[in-house]
Each structure stands twice: as C-alpha cells, then as structure tokens.
Amino acid sequence: MSPIAVGEREIFEIAREVFDAMIPGGGALEEWHGDLPVQHEPLTAWVAFHGPFSGRAVLSSERGTVDDLASALLGLGPDAVVGDEDRLDAFGEIANMVGGNLKSLLPFPGTLGLPEVAAEPPADGVLLEKLRLSWGGRPIVITLWSTDSAAAALSEGSTLQ
Amino acid sequence: MSLSAESFEHVADLVLRRSAIRLAPGKEYLVETRLLGMARERGLADVEELVRQVRASGTEADRERIVEELTTNETSWFRDQLPFESLREHVLPRIVAERGPAARVRVWSAACSTGQEPYSIAMTAAEVLPPTASVEILATDLSDQVLAQARSGTYSQLEINRGMPASMMVRHLVRSGAQWQVNPDLRRSVTFRKHNLLDMLPLGPFDIVFLRNVLIYFDVAVKHDILRRVARVMAPGGVLVLGSAETVFGMDGEWSRVQAGRGSLYVVQRPATGAVPSVATGMTHTHRAAVVPALARGGQE
Amino acid sequence: MRALVIDDSRAMRRIVSGILKDLGLEPYEAEHGQAALALLEDGLDPALACVDWNMPVMDGLTFVTSVRARPQWRSMTLMMVTTESEQSQIVRALAAGAHEYLIKPFTPDAMRAKLEILGLVRTETHA
Ligand SMILES: C[S@@+](CC[C@H](N)C(=O)[O-])C[C@H]1O[C@@H](n2cnc3c(N)ncnc32)[C@H](O)[C@@H]1O
C-alpha cells in the first residue's frame, strides 16, 4: 500500500539496533504479544521527513518508561531522578536515531526535521505502519505516518520525471 | 534446573573433541546461556533437558549445532588496524615488487567468523594492488552459521560501525534495506568454505595467512600442532598474522617474528642449509636470522 | 588532547563526551555549529570535533565547510556523528572535509575503533 521500501521488518531492525547499542539494561526490544494496556501519562516523540516522501516517525510510551529509557541512555543509576529537560531530550534523541535511519530507506533526497516531544502526536496524516514493542515487558509503540496529500504526492511524482 | 556436572562434562568433551575449544570447569554459565536458544526452540524447559535429550537420541546435526553455539565469533573490520597497515604498506607492495604488476596473491583467512577479516583483507588489497594483479582469498570457519552471513556479506549498521573506515564504506558497500552489503566485486574475491583446523589444512601455498583470535581457545599442544601444519602450507617467505595478544611462544626455530612497520608478522624459519627465496621480504633467508629492509626483524620470542 | 562535541541533544553530548573521556580525551561541548565556531574563535584548539548533522542555527555540514575554509584550523580532525546514513550523505560529508563518519546508534567500541583509524587513540602494538 505505501509506495516506500519501509515495512515492519525494517522499522523493527532499526529500533532494535538503537536499543541494543545505546540503551543498556532492560533487555532487548521484542514484539508485543496481546493487547496493549492503557497508557498512563502518555508521551510521544517524533521526527518529520520532508522531501519526496513526507511524513513522520513517532515513538510513544508512558512517562515512567520514558524516564527509564532516559536514565539508561544517559547511564544513570536505576533510581536516578530524571529531570524534565533530560526526559524530553533523551526521548527526542531516541526518535531521532530511529527516524534518521529510517530516512535512509525512504526516497532520496529527503531531509529530517528536529525531534519534537509532546503528550500527543500531531493528528494529521495517514498511518502506514504500527509496531507494538516490548522493552522488558513495557510497551513502546512506533508508528510511521505519511503526511502527503494525494495531490501533493502526484505533483512530487511529476516533478521528478 | 541448572546444568548438572555430568551434562557439563558431556558438552565440554564434545566441544573439545570436535573443535579443540577447551571449556574449563567454571564455564557452566557459558554452556547454559549459549544453548538456551536451542533448548527453547525445541520447547524444552532448560539446557539440562536439551543435553539429556541429545545424549539419548540426538542427531549428528544436533551435536554439530552444540559445538557451533559454543564458538565465540566476536570480530570486527580491520581488527586491531596494525595487521592491515602492515599488509598495505609492506607485505603487498613487496609482493608486487617481486612478482610484477600481474602478481597473483594467495591468502587464507582461517577461522574467519562472519567475514569481516577476509573482506578487510580484500579491501586492503583493492587499495594497493595494481588492477592487473589479483588476490584470491580463501576464508574458512568451523561454523555454518557464521559462514552463511559471511557469504551473503550482509551486515547490520552496528556491525559496519565497528572499525570500517568511511572511505571503505562508500567504496565497497551498498545499502540493503536496513542493512549493508559488501558489493559483488569484493565478494567474488573471497571464497568461503567450511573447515575445521583439526582436519587436513587447505592446500597452499599461501603468501599470507591470517590465523587470529582462535588459537587462544586451544591447549598448547593443539596450538603447536596447528602452527606446525600451517608452516607447511606457507609459500616460501609467506607471512602469518596472529591476534594482537597471540605469539608463537615455544616454537623458536620453527617460526620467527618479523616487524613490518608497526605490526608484527611471523615467517617460517627455513633450515640453515640452502638459501630459500623469500617472497614477502624480497630477500633470501640464508640463516635463521633474516635481516631485511622492509621487514626488519623484531625481537625473538 | 581536547575534543569538541557538537550536538543539539544534551543526552548525546553527554554520551559522546563520556566515551571520549574514557579514552583519555578532554571533551568540550557546543549545542550547534555556530556555538562551536564561537568556541574555536575564542581559541579552543581541539584535536578532534565530533559533529552531528541536523542541528538548529547551524548544521554540521555547514560547520565542517566553515572549518575547512580556515587554514589555521587545518589540523583539526573532523568526524561526523549522525543518524544521517545514506551513502550519498557520507560522500557529501567526506567531500566537504570530514575525515570520518560514525552513524548513530553506535557503541563505545565503535567510537574507539574510529579514533584508532584517525590515529587519535593508540592501537595495540606487540610489546
Ligand atoms: C573470535 S573468532 C575470530 C575471527 C577473526 N579471525 C578475528 O580475529 O576477528 C574465532 C572463530 O574461530 C572459529 N573456530 C573455533 N574453533 C575452530 C576450529 N577448530 N576450526 C575452525 N574454526 C574454529 C569459530 O567458529 C569463530 O568463528
């Protein structure tokens, strides 16, 4: 359905590498089996893609999980208190690593926006892929969105000819 | 249930007989972690149960798999840098100077793991050999699993990041989904084959042999036996490259160490009688101690 | 030996600086290319700069190009440390004057290997 060479498998491989290399402890990233629990205090981080493909890669999880991701990324102890700025920055950087690597699989030449973090992701766009993952039993969801309108996609296509 | 002493001994014995890798007492945890995946695949509760089942009714393939799971396949691109620097700056230019622009260079990468070592050799050769020269690299390992990846030449981003210079990445790799693949040209210069170092060695003669980070798993007697047999497949003056923490300790008179720039290599010591032309050094060994310009002799061990 | 770590993520600056410190370098930090240039103008004379690509104010490629335009900074080694991972981006960065390229995510090992390639960390030699 999507005109791009990015599927669940690529997203999973990339996310897994990010976690393996940069986020020690907490175990490898795995597929989530079964229904997702209701998220308390959801937090979302995303980066936008611009160019022949426009869209965004979005990570979402619970604030508590994000705090643990941040302290693992920063190499802080398990009981460290994570400040607001560190939480937003670390989560944004994880989205940036996933998104940046995904960009290399999207039509060339695209550019990457700077990471953003908020309670809710932007509401526009068409959902292309959704991966439900488990980080040591805690859910992390990665989604890939297209924000091209059909018309925009067509005119992009024709300028490329 | 944790692994019983009897099951550990069974596995250790199997691995020792088939690969020469010695799993000393105290390595029970290693057996348990490495074989857990295999136990799970079969729906077994733990490794103890797996070992019992394989002992009772295991196939040849099961035993082979156990040995493979217990090999350590840690490797990286241009591992330790210096051996590749020696190849680039000393060994390969010497061979070309000796044999001319149409030189054929034969290399063996023994215990090549997932292929980073032979491909790093191929990249180094592509850098310094004239287009008219050719390099043939034979790369072998005991494990089918690592050879499968090595043959496909496909690596994750993390694997590529470990030691591959950016210039090489641009020149010799192509993107393949989220992974990277060695380009077909380079893949063609390496032949991968399954081979156990305890078996008869591949036919030489080899100008260059990489035998790195594998002898460390073996007993001294096995190590000496392998090095003795390797000596017989070396081309005259051929060079042997060991791991950065490895030496030919205890084999004075058979191998000697030479310095090639900042890196160390080993050459076979020829008998004192009769001069044997030395390919890599471009000199002649007339006696044990060869003093050569490019490969100034290093300290003896 | 001084090193300058240029990244808009403070988490990433801390990670890169931590690894460099473990390898015996003395890291300084800047949050974008412009801030890094200001440090250089002030006389900070690092042997190495680790440069992110996508940053606000001044991106890493512009920073590399600016450094290369100044002869007095010629001896500075430049390494991109970025999520930009298309081969064509690596080619662009090298052409602009970067010496090495490390793709995020990376392990401390990978950083070490790159610094060995660059001759900034000693490779193990036989005794
Ligand atoms: C640590 S890796 C070394 C890879 C590479 N030479 C390097 O230095 O990076 C050791 C390799 O030796 C292989 N190996 C162990 N015992 C062997 C044997 N008896 N015959 C052949 N290969 C063996 C293992 O399968 C493993 O891939």
Short mmCIF file of N, CA, C and O in Angstrom, two decimals, chain A residues 17-18 21-22 73-74 76 85-86 89 93 96-97 100-101 103-104 108 112 114, chain C residues 8-12 14-15 54-56 83-86 88 103-107:
data_model
loop_
_atom_site.label_atom_id
_atom_site.label_comp_id
_atom_site.label_asym_id
_atom_site.label_seq_id
_atom_site.Cartn_x
_atom_site.Cartn_y
_atom_site.Cartn_z
N GLU A 17 18.41 -2.09 16.85
CA GLU A 17 19.81 -1.67 16.90
C GLU A 17 20.00 -0.47 17.82
O GLU A 17 20.97 -0.39 18.56
N VAL A 18 19.06 0.45 17.75
CA VAL A 18 19.16 1.63 18.61
C VAL A 18 19.16 1.20 20.08
O VAL A 18 20.00 1.62 20.88
N ALA A 21 22.42 -0.88 21.07
CA ALA A 21 23.67 -0.13 21.17
C ALA A 21 23.64 0.91 22.27
O ALA A 21 24.63 1.12 22.97
N MET A 22 22.51 1.58 22.43
CA MET A 22 22.52 2.80 23.24
C MET A 22 21.77 2.68 24.56
O MET A 22 21.90 3.54 25.41
N LEU A 73 19.82 5.51 28.72
CA LEU A 73 20.58 6.17 27.65
C LEU A 73 21.72 6.99 28.24
O LEU A 73 22.84 7.00 27.75
N LEU A 74 21.42 7.68 29.34
CA LEU A 74 22.42 8.56 29.95
C LEU A 74 23.35 7.83 30.90
O LEU A 74 24.27 8.42 31.46
N LEU A 76 22.61 6.66 33.83
CA LEU A 76 22.36 6.99 35.23
C LEU A 76 21.92 5.73 35.97
O LEU A 76 21.54 4.75 35.35
N GLU A 85 14.01 18.30 31.44
CA GLU A 85 14.77 18.58 30.23
C GLU A 85 15.44 17.32 29.70
O GLU A 85 15.43 17.05 28.50
N ASP A 86 16.00 16.51 30.63
CA ASP A 86 16.64 15.26 30.21
C ASP A 86 15.62 14.30 29.60
O ASP A 86 15.91 13.61 28.62
N ASP A 89 14.68 15.56 26.10
CA ASP A 89 15.82 15.49 25.19
C ASP A 89 16.17 14.04 24.83
O ASP A 89 16.39 13.72 23.66
N GLU A 93 15.91 12.23 21.22
CA GLU A 93 17.10 11.71 20.55
C GLU A 93 16.89 10.25 20.13
O GLU A 93 17.39 9.82 19.09
N ASN A 96 14.97 10.46 17.09
CA ASN A 96 15.86 10.94 16.04
C ASN A 96 16.71 9.81 15.46
O ASN A 96 16.89 9.71 14.25
N MET A 97 17.20 8.91 16.33
CA MET A 97 18.02 7.81 15.82
C MET A 97 17.19 6.83 14.99
O MET A 97 17.63 6.35 13.95
N GLY A 100 16.11 8.88 11.77
CA GLY A 100 17.22 9.17 10.88
C GLY A 100 17.61 7.95 10.06
O GLY A 100 17.87 8.04 8.86
N ASN A 101 17.63 6.80 10.72
CA ASN A 101 17.98 5.59 9.99
C ASN A 101 16.87 5.17 9.03
O ASN A 101 17.13 4.64 7.95
N LYS A 103 15.01 7.23 7.46
CA LYS A 103 15.08 8.16 6.34
C LYS A 103 15.95 7.61 5.21
O LYS A 103 15.66 7.79 4.04
N SER A 104 17.02 6.89 5.59
CA SER A 104 17.92 6.40 4.55
C SER A 104 17.24 5.35 3.67
O SER A 104 17.77 4.98 2.63
N PHE A 108 14.96 9.24 -2.04
CA PHE A 108 16.00 10.25 -1.93
C PHE A 108 15.61 11.46 -2.78
O PHE A 108 14.97 11.29 -3.81
N LEU A 112 15.52 15.54 7.30
CA LEU A 112 14.94 15.15 8.58
C LEU A 112 14.70 16.41 9.41
O LEU A 112 15.56 17.28 9.47
N LEU A 114 13.95 18.34 13.16
CA LEU A 114 14.49 18.15 14.51
C LEU A 114 13.44 17.45 15.37
O LEU A 114 12.24 17.58 15.13
N ASP C 8 22.98 18.93 19.22
CA ASP C 8 21.91 19.69 19.88
C ASP C 8 21.26 18.88 21.00
O ASP C 8 20.54 19.44 21.81
N SER C 9 21.50 17.58 21.05
CA SER C 9 20.94 16.79 22.14
C SER C 9 21.94 16.74 23.30
O SER C 9 23.08 16.30 23.14
N ARG C 10 21.49 17.21 24.48
CA ARG C 10 22.42 17.17 25.61
C ARG C 10 22.70 15.74 26.04
O ARG C 10 23.78 15.43 26.51
N ALA C 11 21.72 14.86 25.84
CA ALA C 11 21.96 13.45 26.16
C ALA C 11 23.10 12.91 25.29
O ALA C 11 24.03 12.28 25.77
N MET C 12 23.02 13.20 23.99
CA MET C 12 24.04 12.70 23.08
C MET C 12 25.39 13.33 23.38
O MET C 12 26.42 12.65 23.34
N ARG C 14 26.44 14.23 26.24
CA ARG C 14 26.96 13.59 27.45
C ARG C 14 27.52 12.20 27.12
O ARG C 14 28.56 11.80 27.64
N ILE C 15 26.81 11.46 26.25
CA ILE C 15 27.28 10.12 25.89
C ILE C 15 28.62 10.19 25.17
O ILE C 15 29.58 9.50 25.53
N ASN C 54 22.17 17.19 11.79
CA ASN C 54 20.97 18.02 11.91
C ASN C 54 20.94 18.74 13.25
O ASN C 54 20.79 18.12 14.29
N MET C 55 21.10 20.06 13.18
CA MET C 55 21.07 20.88 14.40
C MET C 55 20.42 22.21 14.05
O MET C 55 20.49 22.64 12.90
N PRO C 56 19.81 22.88 15.03
CA PRO C 56 19.29 24.22 14.77
C PRO C 56 20.45 25.21 14.59
O PRO C 56 21.59 24.88 14.90
N THR C 83 22.77 10.48 12.60
CA THR C 83 21.84 9.44 12.14
C THR C 83 21.70 9.46 10.62
O THR C 83 21.07 8.59 10.06
N GLU C 84 22.25 10.46 9.97
CA GLU C 84 22.20 10.51 8.51
C GLU C 84 22.99 9.32 7.99
O GLU C 84 24.19 9.23 8.24
N SER C 85 22.33 8.40 7.30
CA SER C 85 23.08 7.18 6.98
C SER C 85 22.99 6.77 5.51
O SER C 85 23.32 5.64 5.16
N GLU C 86 22.55 7.68 4.65
CA GLU C 86 22.62 7.35 3.22
C GLU C 86 24.07 7.41 2.79
O GLU C 86 24.83 8.27 3.23
N SER C 88 25.15 8.48 0.09
CA SER C 88 25.41 9.76 -0.57
C SER C 88 25.70 10.86 0.44
O SER C 88 26.45 11.80 0.15
N ILE C 103 27.94 6.44 12.39
CA ILE C 103 26.48 6.51 12.32
C ILE C 103 25.88 6.18 13.69
O ILE C 103 26.27 5.22 14.33
N LYS C 104 24.94 7.01 14.13
CA LYS C 104 24.17 6.70 15.34
C LYS C 104 23.10 5.69 14.94
O LYS C 104 22.48 5.88 13.89
N PRO C 105 22.80 4.68 15.75
CA PRO C 105 23.39 4.38 17.04
C PRO C 105 24.78 3.74 16.92
O PRO C 105 25.08 3.12 15.92
N PHE C 106 25.59 3.89 17.97
CA PHE C 106 26.92 3.30 17.98
C PHE C 106 27.23 2.83 19.39
O PHE C 106 26.58 3.25 20.34
N THR C 107 28.23 1.96 19.50
CA THR C 107 28.68 1.51 20.81
C THR C 107 30.01 2.21 21.12
O THR C 107 30.66 2.71 20.20
#
